[in-house]
Structures are given as C-alpha cells and as structure tokens.
Coordinates of C-alpha atoms and ligand atoms in Angstrom, one line a residue:
X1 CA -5.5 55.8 7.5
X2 CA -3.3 57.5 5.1
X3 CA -4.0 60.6 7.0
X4 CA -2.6 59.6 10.0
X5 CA 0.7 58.3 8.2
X6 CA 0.6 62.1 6.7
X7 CA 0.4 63.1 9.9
X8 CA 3.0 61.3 11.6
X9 CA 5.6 62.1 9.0
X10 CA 5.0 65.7 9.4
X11 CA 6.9 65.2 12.4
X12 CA 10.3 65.4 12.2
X13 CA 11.0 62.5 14.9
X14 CA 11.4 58.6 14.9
X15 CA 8.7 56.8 17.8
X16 CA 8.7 54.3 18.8
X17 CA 5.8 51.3 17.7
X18 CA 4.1 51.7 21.3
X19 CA 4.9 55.6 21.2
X20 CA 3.1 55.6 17.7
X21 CA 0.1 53.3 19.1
X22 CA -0.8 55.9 21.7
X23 CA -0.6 59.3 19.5
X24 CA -2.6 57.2 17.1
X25 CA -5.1 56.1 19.6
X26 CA -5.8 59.6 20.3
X27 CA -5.8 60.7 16.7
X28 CA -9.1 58.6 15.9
X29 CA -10.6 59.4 18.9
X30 CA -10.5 62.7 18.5
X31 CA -11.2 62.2 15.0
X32 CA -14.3 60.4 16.1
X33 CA -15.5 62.6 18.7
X34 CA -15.3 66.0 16.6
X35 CA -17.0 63.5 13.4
X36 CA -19.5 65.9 11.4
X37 CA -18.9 69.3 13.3
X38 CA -17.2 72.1 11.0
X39 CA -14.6 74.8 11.3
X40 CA -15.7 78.1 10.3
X41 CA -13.7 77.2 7.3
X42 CA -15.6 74.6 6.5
X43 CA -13.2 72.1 7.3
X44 CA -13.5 69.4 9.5
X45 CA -13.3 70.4 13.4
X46 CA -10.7 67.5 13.6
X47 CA -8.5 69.2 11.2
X48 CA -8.0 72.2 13.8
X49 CA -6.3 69.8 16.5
X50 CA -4.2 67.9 14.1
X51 CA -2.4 71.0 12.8
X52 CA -2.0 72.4 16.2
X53 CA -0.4 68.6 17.4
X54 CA 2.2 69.1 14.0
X55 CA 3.0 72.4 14.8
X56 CA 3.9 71.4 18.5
X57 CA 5.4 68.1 17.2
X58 CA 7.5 70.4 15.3
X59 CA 8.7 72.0 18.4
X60 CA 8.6 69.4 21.1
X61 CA 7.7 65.7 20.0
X62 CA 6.9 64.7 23.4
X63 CA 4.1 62.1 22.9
X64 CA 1.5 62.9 26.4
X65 CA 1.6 66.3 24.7
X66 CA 0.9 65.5 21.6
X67 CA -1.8 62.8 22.3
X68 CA -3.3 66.2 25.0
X69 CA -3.0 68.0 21.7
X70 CA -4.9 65.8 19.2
X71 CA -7.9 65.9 22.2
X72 CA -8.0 69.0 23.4
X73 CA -11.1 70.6 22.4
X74 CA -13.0 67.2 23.0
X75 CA -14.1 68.0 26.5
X76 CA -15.5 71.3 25.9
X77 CA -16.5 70.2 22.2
X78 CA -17.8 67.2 22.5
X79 CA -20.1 64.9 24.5
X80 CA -17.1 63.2 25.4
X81 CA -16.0 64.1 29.0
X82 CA -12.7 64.6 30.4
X83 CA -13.2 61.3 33.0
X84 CA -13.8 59.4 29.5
X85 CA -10.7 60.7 28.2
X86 CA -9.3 60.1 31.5
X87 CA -10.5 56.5 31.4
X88 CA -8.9 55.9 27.5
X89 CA -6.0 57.6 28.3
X90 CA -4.6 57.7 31.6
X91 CA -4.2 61.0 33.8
X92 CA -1.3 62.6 33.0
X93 CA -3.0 63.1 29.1
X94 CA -6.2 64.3 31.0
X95 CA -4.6 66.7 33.3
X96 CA -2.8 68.5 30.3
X97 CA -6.3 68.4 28.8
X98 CA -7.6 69.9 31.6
X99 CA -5.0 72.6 32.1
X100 CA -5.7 73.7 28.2
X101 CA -9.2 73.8 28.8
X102 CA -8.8 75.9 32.1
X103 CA -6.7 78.7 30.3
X104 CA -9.6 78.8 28.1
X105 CA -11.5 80.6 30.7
X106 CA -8.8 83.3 31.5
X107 CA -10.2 86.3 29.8
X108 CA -9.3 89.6 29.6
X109 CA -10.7 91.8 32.4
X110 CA -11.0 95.6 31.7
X111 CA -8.4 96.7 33.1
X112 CA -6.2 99.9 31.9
X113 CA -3.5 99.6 34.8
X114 CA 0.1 99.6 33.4
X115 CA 1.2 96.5 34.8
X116 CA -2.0 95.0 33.8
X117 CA -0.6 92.7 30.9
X118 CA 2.6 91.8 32.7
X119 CA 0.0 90.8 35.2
X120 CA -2.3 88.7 33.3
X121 CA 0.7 87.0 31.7
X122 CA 1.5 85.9 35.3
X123 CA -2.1 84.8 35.9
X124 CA -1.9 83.0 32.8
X125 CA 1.1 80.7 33.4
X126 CA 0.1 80.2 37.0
X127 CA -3.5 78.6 35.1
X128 CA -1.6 76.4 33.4
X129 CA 1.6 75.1 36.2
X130 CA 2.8 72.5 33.4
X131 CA 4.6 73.9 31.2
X132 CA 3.3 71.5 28.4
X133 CA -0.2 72.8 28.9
X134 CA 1.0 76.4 27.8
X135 CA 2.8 74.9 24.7
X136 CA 0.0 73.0 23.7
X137 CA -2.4 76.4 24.1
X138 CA 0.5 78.1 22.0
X139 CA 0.0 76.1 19.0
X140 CA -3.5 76.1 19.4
X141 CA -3.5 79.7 19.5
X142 CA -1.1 79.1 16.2
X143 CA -3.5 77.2 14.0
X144 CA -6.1 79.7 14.9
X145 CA -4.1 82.6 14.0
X146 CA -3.1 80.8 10.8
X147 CA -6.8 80.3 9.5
X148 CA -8.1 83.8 11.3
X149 CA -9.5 85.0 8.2
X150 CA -12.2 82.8 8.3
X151 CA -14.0 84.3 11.3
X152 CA -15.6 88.4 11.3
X153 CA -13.3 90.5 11.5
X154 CA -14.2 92.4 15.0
X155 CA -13.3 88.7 16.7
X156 CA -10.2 88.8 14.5
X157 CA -9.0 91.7 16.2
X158 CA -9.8 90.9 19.9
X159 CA -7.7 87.6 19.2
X160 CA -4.8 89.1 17.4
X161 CA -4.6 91.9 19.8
X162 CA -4.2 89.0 22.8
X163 CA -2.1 87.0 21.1
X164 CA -0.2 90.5 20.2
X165 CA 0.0 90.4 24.0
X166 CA 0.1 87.4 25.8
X167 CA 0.7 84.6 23.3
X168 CA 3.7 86.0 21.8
X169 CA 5.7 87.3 24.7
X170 CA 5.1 84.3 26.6
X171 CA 6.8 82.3 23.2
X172 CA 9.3 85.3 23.7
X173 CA 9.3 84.7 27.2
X174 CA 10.5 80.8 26.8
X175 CA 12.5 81.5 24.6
X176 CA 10.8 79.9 21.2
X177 CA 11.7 82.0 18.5
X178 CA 10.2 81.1 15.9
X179 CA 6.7 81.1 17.6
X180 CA 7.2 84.2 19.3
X181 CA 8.1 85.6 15.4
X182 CA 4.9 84.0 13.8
X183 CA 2.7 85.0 16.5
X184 CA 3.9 88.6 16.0
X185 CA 3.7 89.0 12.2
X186 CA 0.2 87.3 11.9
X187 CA -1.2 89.5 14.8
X188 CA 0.4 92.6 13.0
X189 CA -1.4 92.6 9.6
X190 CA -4.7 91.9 11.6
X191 CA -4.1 94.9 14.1
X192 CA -2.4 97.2 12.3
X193 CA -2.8 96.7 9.0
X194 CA -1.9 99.6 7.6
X195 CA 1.6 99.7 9.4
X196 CA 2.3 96.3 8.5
X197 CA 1.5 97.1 4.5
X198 CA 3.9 100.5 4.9
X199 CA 7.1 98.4 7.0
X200 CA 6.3 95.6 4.2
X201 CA 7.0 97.9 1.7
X202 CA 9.7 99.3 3.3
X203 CA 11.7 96.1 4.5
X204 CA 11.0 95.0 0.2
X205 CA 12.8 98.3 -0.9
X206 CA 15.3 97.7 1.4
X207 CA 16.1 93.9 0.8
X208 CA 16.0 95.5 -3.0
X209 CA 19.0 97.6 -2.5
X210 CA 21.0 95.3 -0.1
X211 CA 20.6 91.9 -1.7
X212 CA 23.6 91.6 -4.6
X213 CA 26.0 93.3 -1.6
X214 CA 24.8 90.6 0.9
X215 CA 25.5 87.8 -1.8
X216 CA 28.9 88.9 -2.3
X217 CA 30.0 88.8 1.8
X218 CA 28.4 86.1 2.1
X219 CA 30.7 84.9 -0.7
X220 CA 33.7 86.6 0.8
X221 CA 32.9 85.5 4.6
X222 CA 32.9 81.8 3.2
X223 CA 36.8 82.6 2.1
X224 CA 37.9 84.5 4.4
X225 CA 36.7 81.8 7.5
X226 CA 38.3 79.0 5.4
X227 CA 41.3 80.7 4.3
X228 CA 41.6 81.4 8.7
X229 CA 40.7 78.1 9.3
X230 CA 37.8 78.2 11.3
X231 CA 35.1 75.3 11.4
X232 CA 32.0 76.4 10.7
X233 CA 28.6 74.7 9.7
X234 CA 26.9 77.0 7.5
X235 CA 26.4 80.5 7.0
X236 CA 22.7 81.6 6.5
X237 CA 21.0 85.2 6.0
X238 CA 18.4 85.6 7.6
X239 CA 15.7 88.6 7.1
X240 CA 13.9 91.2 9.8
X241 CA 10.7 90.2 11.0
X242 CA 8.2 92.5 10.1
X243 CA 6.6 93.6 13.5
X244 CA 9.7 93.5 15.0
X245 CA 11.1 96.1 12.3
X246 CA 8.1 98.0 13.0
X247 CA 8.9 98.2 17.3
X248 CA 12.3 99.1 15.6
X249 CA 11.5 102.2 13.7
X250 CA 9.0 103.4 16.6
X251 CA 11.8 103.4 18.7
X252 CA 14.0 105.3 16.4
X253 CA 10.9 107.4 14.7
X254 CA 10.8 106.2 11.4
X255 CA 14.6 107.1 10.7
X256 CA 15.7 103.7 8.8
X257 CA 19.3 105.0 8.9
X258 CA 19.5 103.6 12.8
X259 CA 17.8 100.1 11.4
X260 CA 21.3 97.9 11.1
X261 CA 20.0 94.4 11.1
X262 CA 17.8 94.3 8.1
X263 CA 19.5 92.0 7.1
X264 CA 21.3 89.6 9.3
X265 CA 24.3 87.3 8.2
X266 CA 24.4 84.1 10.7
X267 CA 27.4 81.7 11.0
X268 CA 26.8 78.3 13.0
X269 CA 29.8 77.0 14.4
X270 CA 30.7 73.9 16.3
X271 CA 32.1 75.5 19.6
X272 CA 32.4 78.6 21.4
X273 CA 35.6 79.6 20.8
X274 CA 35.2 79.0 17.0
X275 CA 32.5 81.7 17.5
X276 CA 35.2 84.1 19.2
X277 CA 37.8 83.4 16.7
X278 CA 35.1 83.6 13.6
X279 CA 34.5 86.9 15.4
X280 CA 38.4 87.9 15.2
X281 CA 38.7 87.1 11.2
X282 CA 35.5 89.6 10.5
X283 CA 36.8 92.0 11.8
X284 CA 40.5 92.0 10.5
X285 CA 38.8 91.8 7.3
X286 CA 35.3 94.1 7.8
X287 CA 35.3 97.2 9.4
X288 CA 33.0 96.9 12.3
X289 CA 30.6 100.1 13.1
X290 CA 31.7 101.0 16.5
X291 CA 29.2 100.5 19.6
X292 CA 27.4 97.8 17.8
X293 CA 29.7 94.8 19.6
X294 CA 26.8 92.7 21.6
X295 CA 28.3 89.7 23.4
X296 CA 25.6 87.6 24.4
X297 CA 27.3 84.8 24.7
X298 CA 29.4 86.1 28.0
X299 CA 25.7 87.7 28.8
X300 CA 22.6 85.8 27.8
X301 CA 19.9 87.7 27.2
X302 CA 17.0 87.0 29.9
X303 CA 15.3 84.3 28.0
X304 CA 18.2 82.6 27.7
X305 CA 19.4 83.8 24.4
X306 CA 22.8 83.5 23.1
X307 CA 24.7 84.9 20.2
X308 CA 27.7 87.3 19.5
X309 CA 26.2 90.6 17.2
X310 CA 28.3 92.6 15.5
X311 CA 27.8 94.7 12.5
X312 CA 30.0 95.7 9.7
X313 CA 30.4 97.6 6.7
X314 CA 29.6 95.7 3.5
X315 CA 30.2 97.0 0.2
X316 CA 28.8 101.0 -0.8
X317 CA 29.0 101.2 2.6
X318 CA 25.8 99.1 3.3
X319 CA 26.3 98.2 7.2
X320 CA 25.3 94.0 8.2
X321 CA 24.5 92.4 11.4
X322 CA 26.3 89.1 11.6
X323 CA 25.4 86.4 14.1
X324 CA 27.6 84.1 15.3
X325 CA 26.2 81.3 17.5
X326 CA 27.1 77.7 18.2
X327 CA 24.2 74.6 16.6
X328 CA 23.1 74.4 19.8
X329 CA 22.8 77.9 20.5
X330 CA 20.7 78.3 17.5
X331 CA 19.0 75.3 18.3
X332 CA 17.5 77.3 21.7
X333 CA 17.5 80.6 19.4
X334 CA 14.8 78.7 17.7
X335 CA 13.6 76.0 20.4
X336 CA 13.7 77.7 23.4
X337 CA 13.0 75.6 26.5
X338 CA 11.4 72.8 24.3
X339 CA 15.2 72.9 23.1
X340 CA 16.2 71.3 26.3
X341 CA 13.8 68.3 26.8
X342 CA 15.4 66.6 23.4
X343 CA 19.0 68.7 23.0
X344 CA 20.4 67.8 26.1
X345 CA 24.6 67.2 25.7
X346 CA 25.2 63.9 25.0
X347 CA 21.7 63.9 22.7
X348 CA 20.1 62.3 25.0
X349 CA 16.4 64.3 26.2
X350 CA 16.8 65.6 29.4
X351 CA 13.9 64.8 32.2
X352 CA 10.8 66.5 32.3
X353 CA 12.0 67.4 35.7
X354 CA 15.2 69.1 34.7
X355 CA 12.9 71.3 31.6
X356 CA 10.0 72.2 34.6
X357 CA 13.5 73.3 36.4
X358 CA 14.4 75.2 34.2
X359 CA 11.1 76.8 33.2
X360 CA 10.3 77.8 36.7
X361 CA 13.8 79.4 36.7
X362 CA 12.6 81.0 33.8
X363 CA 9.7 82.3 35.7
X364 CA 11.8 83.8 38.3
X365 CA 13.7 86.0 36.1
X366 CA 10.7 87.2 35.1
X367 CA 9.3 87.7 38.0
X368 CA 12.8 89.5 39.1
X369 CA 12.3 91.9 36.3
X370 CA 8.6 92.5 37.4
X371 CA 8.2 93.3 40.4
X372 CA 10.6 94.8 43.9
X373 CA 13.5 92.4 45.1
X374 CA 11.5 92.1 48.4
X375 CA 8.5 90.3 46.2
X376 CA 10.8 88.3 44.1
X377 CA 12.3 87.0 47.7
X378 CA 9.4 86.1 48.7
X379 CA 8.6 84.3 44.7
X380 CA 11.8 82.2 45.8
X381 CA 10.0 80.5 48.2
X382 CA 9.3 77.4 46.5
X383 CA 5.7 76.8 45.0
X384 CA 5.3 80.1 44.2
X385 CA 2.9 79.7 41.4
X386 CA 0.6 76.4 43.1
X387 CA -1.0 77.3 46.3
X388 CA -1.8 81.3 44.8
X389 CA -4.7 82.9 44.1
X390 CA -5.4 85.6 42.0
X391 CA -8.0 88.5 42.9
X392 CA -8.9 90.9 41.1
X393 CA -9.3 94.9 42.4
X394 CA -12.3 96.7 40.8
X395 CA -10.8 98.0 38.1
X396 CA -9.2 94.8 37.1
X397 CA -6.0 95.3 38.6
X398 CA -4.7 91.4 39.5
X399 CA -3.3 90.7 43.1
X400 CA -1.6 87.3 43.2
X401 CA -1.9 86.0 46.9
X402 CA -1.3 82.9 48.7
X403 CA -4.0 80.4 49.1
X404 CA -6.0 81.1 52.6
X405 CA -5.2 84.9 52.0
X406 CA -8.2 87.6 53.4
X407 CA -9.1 91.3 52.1
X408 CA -6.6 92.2 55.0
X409 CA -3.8 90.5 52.7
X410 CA -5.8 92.2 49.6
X411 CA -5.9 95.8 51.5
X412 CA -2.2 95.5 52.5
X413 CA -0.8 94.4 48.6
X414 CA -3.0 97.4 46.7
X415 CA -1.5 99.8 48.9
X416 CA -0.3 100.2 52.9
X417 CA -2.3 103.2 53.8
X418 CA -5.8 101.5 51.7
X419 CA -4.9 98.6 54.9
X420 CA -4.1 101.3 57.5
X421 CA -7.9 102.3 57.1
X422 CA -9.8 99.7 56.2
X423 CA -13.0 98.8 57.5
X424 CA -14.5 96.7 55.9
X425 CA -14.7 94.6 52.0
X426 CA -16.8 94.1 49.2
X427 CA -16.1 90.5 48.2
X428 CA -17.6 90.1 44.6
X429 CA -20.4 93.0 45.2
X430 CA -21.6 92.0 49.3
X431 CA -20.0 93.3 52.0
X432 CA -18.3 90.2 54.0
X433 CA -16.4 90.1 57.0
X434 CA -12.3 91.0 56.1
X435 CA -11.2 88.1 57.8
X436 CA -13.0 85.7 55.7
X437 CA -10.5 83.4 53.2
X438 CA -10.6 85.4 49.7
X439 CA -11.4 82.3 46.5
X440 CA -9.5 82.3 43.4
X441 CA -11.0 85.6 41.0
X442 CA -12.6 87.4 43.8
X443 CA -13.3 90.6 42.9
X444 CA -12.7 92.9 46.1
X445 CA -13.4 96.1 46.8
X446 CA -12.0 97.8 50.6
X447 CA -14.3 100.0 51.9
X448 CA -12.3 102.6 53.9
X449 CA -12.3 105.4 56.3
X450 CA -10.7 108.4 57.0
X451 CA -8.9 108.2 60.4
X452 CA -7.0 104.8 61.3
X453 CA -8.9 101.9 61.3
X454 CA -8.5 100.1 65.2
X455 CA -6.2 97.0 64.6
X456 CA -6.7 94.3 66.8
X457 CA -4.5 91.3 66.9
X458 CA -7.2 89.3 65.4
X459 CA -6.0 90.8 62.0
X460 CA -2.6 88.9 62.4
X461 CA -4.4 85.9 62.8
X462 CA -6.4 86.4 59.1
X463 CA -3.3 87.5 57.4
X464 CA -1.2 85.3 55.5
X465 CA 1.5 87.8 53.5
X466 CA 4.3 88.6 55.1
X467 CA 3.9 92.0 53.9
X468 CA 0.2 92.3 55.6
X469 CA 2.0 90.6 59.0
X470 CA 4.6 93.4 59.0
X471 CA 3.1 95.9 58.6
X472 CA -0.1 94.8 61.6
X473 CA 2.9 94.0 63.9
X474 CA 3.8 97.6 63.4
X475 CA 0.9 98.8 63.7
X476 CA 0.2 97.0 67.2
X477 CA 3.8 98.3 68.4
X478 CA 3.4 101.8 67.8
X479 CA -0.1 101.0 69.3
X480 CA 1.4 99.4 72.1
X481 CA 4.1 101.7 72.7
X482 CA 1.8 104.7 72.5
X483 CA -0.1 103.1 75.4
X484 CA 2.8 102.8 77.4
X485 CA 3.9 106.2 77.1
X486 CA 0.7 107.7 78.1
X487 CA 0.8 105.1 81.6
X488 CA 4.7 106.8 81.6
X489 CA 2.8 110.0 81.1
X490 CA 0.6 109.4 83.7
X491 CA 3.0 108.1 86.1
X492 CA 5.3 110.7 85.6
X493 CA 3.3 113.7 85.8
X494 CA -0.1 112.7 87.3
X495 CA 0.6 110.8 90.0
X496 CA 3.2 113.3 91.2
X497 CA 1.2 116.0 91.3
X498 CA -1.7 113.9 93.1
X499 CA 0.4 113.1 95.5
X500 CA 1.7 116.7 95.9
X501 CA -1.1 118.4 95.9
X502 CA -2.0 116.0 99.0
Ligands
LIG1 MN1 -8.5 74.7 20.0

C-alpha cells in the first residue's frame, strides 16, 4: 500500500481519516477491477485513473470526485457494473460515474457548419449537467493527452484535434488556466507539428535575447515597489504559451514586432488597491507603451478573469507585459471555478451549490455571447440545460430543444420559412408524422414544398418553443384575417350588387 500513500500525498490537501477511507476504498477497487488489463503503454490500466484522480486532486480535492475519478472507466472496462459501484459506493459517486461515461458517447458528427463547435461544446456540457463530471472528463482527457504517443498516430490526431476544440476551450471556458494551457500545447505538437517546432524556435530565440533585460527589472521592480512601499507577495515571470503565441502571430501575420507579452512579469499583491498603486509606481518609473493599458480588474474578462496588463519599456528598448493581480485573483487565473469550491473568503469551501451557481452563470455568458438576446432570454429560464434535447439536422447541424419538442419546433429553429412550408419529416431516415415528440439525437430531415404549407391549429398544440408558437399564431391571424376580409369583400361588394341587380 505504498502506492496509495504515494498517491495521496500527491495531493496537495489534508483529509480527513473517513475522507481518506473512502478515496482509498475506491482506489483498490478500481485497482482490482482493471487487475491484469494493460494500457497501450504497457502499463497497468489502473495507472490511467490514478493519474487522472492526481491531476484533478490537484485542481479540486473534492473527495465524490475523486473516488468518481479513481472508477471511472470500471463500468465500461470492467465486468463490474455501475449498480455494483452504485451498491459499494452510494449514488452521488455513481451518477458522476455515469455522467463520465455518457460524454463518452458524444462524438463528433460531420458537420462543417460554423457554429458547429460552439454547438457541440453546448451539447457537451448539457451531457454532463454536474459540473464535476466535466472536470473529471478534463483530466481524463489530460492523462490521455500526456501518454498520446503511445497509440498510432491517425488516432492521435482525431483526439488532439478535439481536445484542440472542445477540451481546451471548455478549461478556457471555466476559467482553469493551467488546463486550458496544457491542453493547448500538447494538442499543438500533435496537430501541427511543424508550426509548433517553428514558434518553439522562435519563442527560444526570443527568450534568448530578452532574458538578462528581464532579470534586471525584475531586480529593479523589487526596489522600486519597496522603496514606494507597496505590499506585495512575490513577483514571478512567467513565459508565452506556445499555441497561444502561435494564434498570436496568425493574428498579426508572423510580424513578432506586435508580440508584447513574450514575456510577462507578474506581481501578486494582497489587495486591490495595492494592485492600483503597484500600477502607479511602474509607471513613474517605466515608460508605459501607450494603448496597451488593459484593466481587467474594473472589467473581467468573460471567464471571469482578472488582472491589470500593462506593458513597458525595459532596457534596449525591449517592451514587458506586467501583470498585476491580487493571490486570489491568481488563484482563479489558475483555478478557475474549482477556485471557488475551496478559496471562498474566509478559507472556508463554499457549497457545491454556490460553485453549480456559479458555473451555470458561467454558462449564460456563454450562451449570451453565442447566440441572439431573444434565445439567451429564453436560456434564462431556469433549467435550461435539463429538460433539452439535442437533434441533429442532416448535415450535423445541432438544434437544442426542449424536452416534448416535434419537427414543427425543429422546422421553426433551422429556419422560419423551412416551417412556413413544411409538410412533412424524416425522423432518423422514415418519414413520421410532424407532430410526433422528437427523442434526444434525432436526426431530422423537413420535407418541404413550394407554396405555404396549410397550418391548422393542431400545430400549436405539437409545438413547444416559443419561437415555433409565434410564429403559428401569426400564421393563423393573417390566415384568419385574410378570411375575414374576403367575407368583408363579399359583403361589401357582392351582396350589394345581388341585391341591386334585383
Ligand atoms: Mn479514461
């Protein structure tokens, strides 16, 4: 069992002696379960969950999670089922288990629509609803990408191309840094290899000619914050990711002189206004290259990020990003929404409830950036994510509708006029009736006609959007009103003359 003390203190957090008996319950029964099967790397199969469980202990020590972590390829490994597990282990271990083992099965459709990704993104957090489940499939992901070489190399593309992305702007996404970061570089070299060797080489020559004059303001920052008396905790340098250097000089088409934060200088401070005032001293003391002021304190980035930029000329003129955040700003720099659950103010970890709180907020923004205010109204509406099924158009395209939603809902969300003229759907390759309830991954095709389709107010009674319902109630009040000027019509002009002409 000198393993599983290994284990334990690979993760930086104290349990407590019934905390410890669970995660080491689950770490021999996974052990167990996966006994004499092999990784690719001819290591034990047990070995894959264990790293995966230190990585997310790492992150988030949260011991359901890590226990779900040890076990989660058991079920779809193993001859062990999930009702055994459930049995050992309670349910809230299984259902994380589970909710792994379901985003399993998302795959990649062909689709080649532009909002496809963002799309499949969505589908894939809405698989998951606990936001545990997707950390424990991010570290999974993680070890894989860590040992990819083992595996041929056309399966090492497909995965590094979807953790390229989906894994790594859904770490992005939450806000986990240092995942999102990992992810990124390890897909890179696998992807694009040759890019990654030439920005390698680059960001090396570079760091060459920058390093003594990064020393020596690091040096003189040091003096210049004491001598000013600001608190500070420590001042670190921190290098450019590679891939993210690479999206960089896309942007800017190779031309390195835009590239500012090569190299970043970070100061941690204590407080806020220790940031604003280590701010003030930097640039009494460095001149500052204009436009390059970002405060993202006063405006957090979407994720949640926070941090005042500013660069400044160093000696030869070499130009420096320095970042100046507070610990606990850094600590969600790094931590993202796993940053919460154990950083909370006083120390204490906040409820699982106020982190799903805040994740879901998360969501929200995302959705706001996605999609037309009128469909991130309607994503306010509580639940948005449970009680929503995703269908698929033929080409791949993903609709996400509520539960109990038809192909008149489906017709209506790919496009108004496609359910102006419907007459009838294709549900996974038969026709079936368009008021029928559309299941989860339905693939449906509308088969349509040229003139207007006759809307009868059955339709409203088979849609569920509000979109669909607005648009049939339309519909039946031009319809309506149409009739009601032809009786006017007839009235008017008809009658008359029938009665004239008698
Ligand atoms: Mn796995």
């Amino acid at each position: 069992m000198k393993y599983f003390q290994d284990f334990l203190n690979s993760i930086p957090h104290k349990f407590t002696p019934e905390e410890e008996a669970v995660i080491k319950r689950a770490y021999e029964f996974a052990q167990k379960a996966h006994a004499g099967q092999k990784r690719k790397s001819g290591e034990d199969y047990f070995i894959h969950g264990r790293e995966a469980a230190i990585i997310l202990g790492k992150l988030f020590p949260d011991v359901p999670t890590l226990a779900a972590t040890l076990l989660h390829d058991v079920p779809e490994d193993t001859e062990i089922t999930l009702e055994e597990i459930e049995k050992q282990f309670g349910p809230e271990i299984a259902r994380l288990i589970d909710g792994v083992t379901q985003l399993g099965h998302v795959r990649m459709k062909n689709g080649k629509d532009k909002f496809y990704m963002e799309n499949l993104r969505k589908l894939f957090i809405a698989t998951s609803q606990d936001i545990r489940v997707i950390l424990i499939k991010l570290s999974d992901r993680m070890h894989n990408m860590r040992t990819l070489e083992f595996i041929p190399r056309d399966k090492q593309i497909r995965i590094a191309k979807e953790t390229l992305e989906i894994y790594a702007p859904i770490a992005g996404r939450l806000g986990i840094g240092n995942w999102k970061d990992e992810l990124e570089d390890l897909s890179f070299k696998v992807v694009f290899p040759k890019e990654y060797q030439k920005t390698k080489e680059l960001l090396e020559n570079e760091m060459a000619s920058r390093q003594d004059s990064m020393k020596e303001t690091q040096k003189n920052l040091v003096h210049i914050l004491h001598a000013e008396g600001i608190k500070f905790q420590e001042i670190t340098g921190r290098v450019k990711r590679l891939y993210s250097l690479h999206r960089k000089l896309q942007k800017y088409e190779s031309d390195i002189s835009k590239i500012h934060d090569f190299i970043a200088l970070r100061i941690i401070t204590k407080s806020t206004s220790d940031c604003y005032a280590a701010l003030g001293s930097i640039h009494k003391h460095f001149q500052p290259v204009p436009g390059r002021i970002k405060d993202f304190i006063a405006n957090p980035k979407p994720n949640g990020y926070q941090s005042i930029h500013t660069t400044v000329f160093g000696k030869a003129g070499k130009t420096f990003e320095i970042q100046i955040r507070t610990d606990l700003m850094h600590e969600e720099a790094e931590r993202g929404v796993a940053a919460h659950w154990f950083y909370a103010e006083e120390g204490k970890p906040e409820s699982s409830g106020r982190v799903q709180a805040k994740w879901f907020k998360e969501l929200q923004s995302w959705q706001e950036e996605a999609s037309s205010p009128e469909e991130f109204l309607e994503s306010l509406k509580i639940d948005f994510f449970r009680d929503r099924i995703f269908v698929f158009t033929p080409k791949g395209d993903i609709k996400d509708l509520p539960q109990g939603s038809s192909a008149i809902d489906f017709a209506f969300a790919v496009h108004t006029d496609l359910g102006y003229h419907m007459m009838g759907a294709k549900i996974n390759g038969k026709m079936r009736s368009i008021f029928d309830e559309l299941q989860n991954e339905d693939v449906v095709e509308i088969i349509k006609i040229k003139k207007e389709a006759v809307i009868s107010r059955d339709w409203l009674k088979a849609a569920r959007t509000q979109n669909a319902r607005n648009k049939i109630r339309h519909y039946l009040k031009e319809h309506d009103k149409g009739i009601l000027e032809r009786i006017k019509e007839l009235k008017s002009f008809s009658l008359p003359r029938f009665f004239r002409k008698k």
